[in-house]
Amino acid sequence: MKLISIVVPCYNEQEAIPYFYDAITAVAQKMQDRANFEFIFVNDGSKDGTLQAARTLAEKDERVHYISFSRNFGKEAAMYAGMKKAAGDYIVIMDVDLQDPPELLVQMLDGIEQEGFDCVATRRVTRKGEPKLRSFFARMFYRIINRISKTEIVDGARDYRLMTRQMTDAILEMTEYNRFSKGIFGWVGFETKWLEYENVERVAGETKWSFWKLFLYSLEGIFAFSTAPLAISSVLGLLFCVIAFIMVLIYALKAIIWGDPVAGFPTLICSIFLIGGIQLFCIGILGQYLSKTYLECKNRPIYIVKEEK
Ligand code: UDP
Ligand code: MG
């Protein structure tokens, strides 16, 4: 019988863990003639009783394992650590807040075992219960990144997915420090089946993602999976060279034909500001890539474990 490893990143989730454990063990019970289970809770430097909750579960249920980080390293690092620890033939990543319906596991397993997919992933088709502005920006982000990146990044895709050992190993080989898993999942390839479901609201606690954090995360995605922004400066540079050349011609002709009265001070100031702004913007883009390269060069570990079982 196959072993399914369920990786659960947790950050300040003491309220949600008991609900999650009940729901997941019920599903495991239902599927007991098809697979064995292990549950890997990754405590991502929580400041509440999350670690204690994981310890307690690990004591009473030997299928439960946990990793606890020395500080908050982010969900990406937590997923990586969990996948690394997982011993299963199939690996699932699941949020602890029950926004990823555990019942879908049955269908996911069918997708891999009967239909021969390497991965069964989920995507939300609605964004019910989410602020309008956030949904709008999320849609924009997916539209932009899919235009400028060769890697396919699916709108509404969750991290909730069941993967074969082979695919998980491929992901683990991507040891980059700036992790954007929606891109990583797409980048490694393999046959993926998509299950769609309506957005479910959190069972307890609250979301860890502010608008600002999401915005920074989306930039992370763009810089990690596209170099198109780097081309912006070349294109703009070329454009401005052409414009400047034409302007030189025009002003030279004007001076020759009509003489050269001193005028056009506002135009001068405006163009200096415009071009200065564009230059700074482009240097900023360069800086972004440079800083990412800098962090990758340092080769720092993705996470640091303080305690595990
Ligand atoms: N999470 C984490 N580290 C973080 C932030 C979040 O491990 O720094 C976990 C969190 O405990 C949850 C999952 O990632 O299990 C998704 O987080 P959340 O529900 O806040 O995100 P949302 O579902 O609102 O996108
Ligand atoms: Mg959630």
XYZ file of C-alpha atoms and ligand atoms in Angstrom:
335
model
C 0.000 0.000 0.000
C 1.210 3.512 -0.809
C 2.159 6.067 1.803
C 0.742 9.582 1.467
C 2.654 12.373 3.243
C 0.600 15.416 4.115
C 2.710 18.537 4.582
C 1.020 21.231 6.664
C 2.697 24.647 7.038
C 1.520 26.364 10.229
C 2.142 29.890 11.405
C 0.233 30.937 14.539
C -2.457 28.331 13.971
C -3.139 26.896 17.422
C -6.905 27.340 16.952
C -7.057 25.686 13.556
C -4.880 22.632 14.280
C -7.487 20.593 16.223
C -10.132 21.137 13.504
C -7.618 20.214 10.868
C -6.518 17.073 12.662
C -10.122 15.905 13.080
C -10.928 16.516 9.431
C -7.790 14.895 8.059
C -7.935 11.811 10.250
C -11.554 11.311 9.188
C -10.468 11.327 5.559
C -7.534 9.032 6.326
C -9.976 6.642 8.004
C -12.190 6.654 4.916
C -9.249 5.939 2.644
C -7.599 3.357 4.881
C -7.916 0.504 2.407
C -6.209 2.569 -0.307
C -3.280 4.265 1.433
C -1.379 4.857 4.647
C -0.833 8.376 5.868
C 1.742 10.499 7.647
C 1.152 14.104 8.703
C 4.029 16.557 8.806
C 3.271 19.792 10.635
C 5.816 22.509 9.970
C 5.802 25.145 12.672
C 7.059 28.244 10.926
C 8.261 30.152 13.986
C 4.800 30.646 15.497
C 4.438 32.857 18.543
C 1.407 31.015 19.935
C 0.841 27.416 21.036
C 1.226 25.877 17.586
C 4.353 23.915 18.490
C 2.744 22.610 21.669
C -0.306 21.511 19.684
C 1.919 19.653 17.216
C 3.884 18.004 20.027
C 0.707 16.818 21.696
C -0.589 15.315 18.454
C 2.760 13.633 17.806
C 2.646 12.027 21.233
C -0.762 10.473 20.812
C -0.576 9.623 17.096
C 2.562 8.081 15.662
C 1.614 9.125 12.124
C 2.182 12.739 13.172
C 5.615 14.320 12.728
C 6.634 17.916 13.095
C 9.440 20.305 12.271
C 9.828 23.540 14.164
C 11.829 26.459 12.743
C 14.059 28.770 14.746
C 12.024 31.750 13.467
C 9.427 32.610 10.835
C 10.891 31.726 7.435
C 7.668 31.989 5.409
C 5.309 29.466 3.875
C 7.636 28.722 0.962
C 10.387 27.586 3.303
C 7.877 25.607 5.369
C 6.644 23.736 2.309
C 10.202 22.969 1.242
C 11.139 21.641 4.688
C 8.008 19.501 4.850
C 8.557 18.010 1.410
C 12.137 17.243 2.346
C 11.038 15.380 5.444
C 8.226 13.520 3.710
C 8.869 9.817 3.202
C 5.703 9.072 1.232
C 5.179 7.805 -2.299
C 2.770 10.674 -2.782
C 3.114 14.105 -1.207
C 0.341 16.600 -0.522
C 0.643 20.204 0.615
C -2.334 21.379 2.593
C -3.172 24.550 4.548
C -4.119 24.014 8.145
C -7.096 26.399 8.006
C -9.245 23.886 6.048
C -9.423 26.210 3.056
C -8.089 23.209 1.157
C -10.932 20.662 1.430
C -9.382 17.358 2.627
C -12.228 15.373 0.975
C -10.705 16.171 -2.418
C -7.895 13.733 -1.585
C -9.946 10.801 -2.865
C -10.355 12.419 -6.277
C -6.706 13.457 -6.280
C -5.528 9.931 -5.651
C -7.780 8.686 -8.461
C -6.184 11.228 -10.774
C -2.731 9.818 -10.102
C -3.428 6.117 -9.706
C -6.183 5.601 -12.263
C -5.719 8.394 -14.789
C -1.922 8.352 -14.702
C -1.236 12.005 -13.907
C 1.936 13.018 -12.035
C 0.193 15.686 -10.074
C -3.356 16.679 -9.228
C -3.583 20.336 -8.297
C -6.446 22.566 -7.259
C -7.576 25.996 -8.241
C -10.213 28.277 -6.844
C -12.729 29.392 -9.409
C -14.240 32.036 -7.150
C -12.684 34.522 -4.808
C -15.762 34.823 -2.637
C -15.118 36.441 0.734
C -12.036 38.255 -0.500
C -11.802 42.058 -0.777
C -12.708 43.262 -4.314
C -9.540 45.281 -4.725
C -7.391 42.288 -3.843
C -9.144 40.079 -6.412
C -8.666 42.759 -9.047
C -4.931 43.012 -8.415
C -4.595 39.231 -8.265
C -6.175 38.919 -11.722
C -3.897 41.638 -13.075
C -0.877 39.872 -11.663
C -1.699 36.592 -13.385
C -2.364 38.342 -16.655
C 0.964 40.191 -16.545
C 3.144 37.331 -15.394
C 1.753 34.918 -17.957
C 2.523 37.390 -20.681
C 6.130 37.988 -19.629
C 7.134 34.576 -18.286
C 7.628 31.341 -20.185
C 6.549 29.329 -17.157
C 2.804 28.848 -16.947
C 1.351 30.241 -13.734
C -2.299 29.326 -13.325
C -4.788 31.916 -12.024
C -6.297 30.912 -8.702
C -3.962 27.918 -8.316
C -3.537 26.852 -4.706
C -0.506 25.179 -3.246
C -2.878 22.306 -2.396
C -1.768 19.438 -4.633
C -0.935 15.746 -4.616
C 2.358 14.906 -6.310
C 4.294 11.775 -7.086
C 7.640 11.157 -5.431
C 9.328 11.834 -8.773
C 7.845 15.302 -9.090
C 8.568 16.122 -5.443
C 12.208 15.161 -5.916
C 12.382 17.470 -8.915
C 11.033 20.312 -6.790
C 13.470 19.548 -3.986
C 16.296 19.847 -6.460
C 15.366 23.492 -6.966
C 17.222 24.827 -3.984
C 16.858 28.504 -4.797
C 16.539 30.901 -1.914
C 13.935 33.187 -3.491
C 11.154 30.645 -3.749
C 7.938 31.241 -5.655
C 6.330 27.834 -5.686
C 3.493 28.647 -8.083
C 6.256 29.131 -10.620
C 8.371 26.213 -9.411
C 5.454 23.771 -9.806
C 4.975 24.949 -13.376
C 8.678 25.016 -14.153
C 9.342 21.360 -13.274
C 6.669 20.300 -15.756
C 4.966 16.879 -15.458
C 1.333 16.126 -16.283
C -0.970 18.068 -14.005
C -4.693 17.612 -13.634
C -6.652 20.581 -12.296
C -9.537 20.232 -9.900
C -11.689 23.282 -9.451
C -13.550 24.306 -6.353
C -15.296 27.276 -4.810
C -13.408 29.341 -2.271
C -13.893 28.156 1.306
C -13.448 30.494 4.256
C -10.989 29.821 7.051
C -12.172 27.628 9.925
C -10.368 29.647 12.617
C -7.693 32.313 13.034
C -6.997 34.854 10.344
C -5.077 35.172 7.105
C -1.352 35.932 7.350
C -1.332 37.851 4.107
C -1.799 41.584 4.103
C -2.266 43.381 0.815
C 1.288 44.689 1.010
C 2.765 41.225 1.658
C 0.864 39.842 -1.318
C 2.101 42.701 -3.460
C 5.735 41.981 -2.534
C 5.150 38.273 -3.125
C 3.828 38.993 -6.608
C 6.961 41.010 -7.386
C 8.989 38.071 -6.121
C 7.166 35.910 -8.651
C 7.873 38.303 -11.484
C 11.566 38.683 -10.699
C 12.009 34.951 -10.126
C 10.297 33.760 -13.294
C 10.798 36.486 -15.851
C 13.621 38.703 -17.021
C 11.269 40.833 -19.112
C 11.557 43.855 -16.783
C 15.267 43.998 -17.618
C 14.351 44.514 -21.239
C 12.231 47.560 -20.347
C 15.326 49.695 -19.867
C 16.833 48.707 -23.209
C 13.589 49.394 -25.051
C 13.057 52.747 -23.333
C 16.707 53.677 -23.840
C 16.460 53.002 -27.550
C 13.192 54.901 -27.820
C 14.646 57.960 -26.118
C 17.752 57.873 -28.313
C 15.555 58.004 -31.392
C 13.449 60.816 -29.948
C 16.584 62.769 -28.983
C 18.040 62.348 -32.454
C 14.882 63.665 -34.097
C 14.771 66.581 -31.666
C 18.360 67.501 -32.481
C 17.504 67.611 -36.151
C 14.390 69.705 -35.583
C 16.142 72.253 -33.342
C 19.145 72.515 -35.614
C 16.916 73.222 -38.591
C 14.875 75.731 -36.587
C 18.032 77.566 -35.519
C 19.345 77.690 -39.066
C 16.083 78.926 -40.561
C 14.632 81.220 -37.859
C 17.599 82.007 -35.603
C 17.705 80.901 -31.980
C 15.690 82.890 -29.413
C 16.067 81.476 -25.870
C 12.796 79.777 -25.001
C 11.451 76.415 -23.928
C 12.680 76.444 -20.336
C 9.606 74.430 -19.087
C 10.093 71.760 -21.734
C 13.674 71.426 -20.631
C 12.823 70.918 -16.969
C 10.031 68.477 -17.816
C 12.189 66.334 -20.030
C 15.014 66.266 -17.481
C 12.594 65.049 -14.838
C 10.993 62.516 -17.140
C 14.238 61.013 -18.336
C 15.745 61.130 -14.835
C 12.696 59.296 -13.515
C 12.870 56.637 -16.172
C 16.577 56.135 -15.527
C 16.035 55.683 -11.809
C 13.170 53.288 -12.472
C 15.376 51.169 -14.710
C 18.241 51.214 -12.236
C 15.697 50.063 -9.651
C 14.807 47.079 -11.810
C 18.481 46.232 -12.211
C 18.832 46.546 -8.442
C 16.037 44.045 -7.895
C 17.751 41.397 -9.969
C 21.092 42.221 -8.433
C 19.740 41.845 -4.909
C 18.150 38.496 -5.754
C 21.425 37.337 -7.289
C 23.248 38.577 -4.190
C 21.012 36.548 -1.882
C 21.330 33.436 -4.050
C 25.132 33.790 -4.067
C 25.273 33.780 -0.308
C 23.867 30.288 -0.428
C 22.083 30.622 2.866
C 19.951 27.732 4.069
C 16.245 28.053 3.212
C 15.243 27.344 6.819
C 16.765 26.420 10.180
C 15.278 23.646 12.288
C 15.111 24.030 16.028
C 13.230 20.879 16.894
C 11.725 17.952 15.023
C 10.206 14.555 15.404
N 1.853 30.101 6.709
C 3.166 29.763 7.063
N 4.094 30.754 7.214
C 3.806 32.078 7.011
C 2.472 32.397 6.618
C 1.534 31.393 6.469
O 3.483 28.581 7.262
O 4.682 32.917 7.168
C 0.849 29.022 6.544
C -0.438 29.236 7.329
O -0.331 28.764 8.653
C -1.460 28.448 6.522
C -0.934 28.610 5.106
O 0.443 28.986 5.206
O -1.475 27.066 6.839
C -1.723 29.625 4.313
O -1.771 30.839 5.006
P -3.062 31.742 5.056
O -4.274 30.882 5.333
O -2.797 32.848 6.001
O -3.120 32.279 3.571
P -4.432 32.425 2.650
O -5.149 31.104 2.693
O -5.222 33.522 3.249
O -3.861 32.730 1.305
Mg -5.827 30.232 4.298
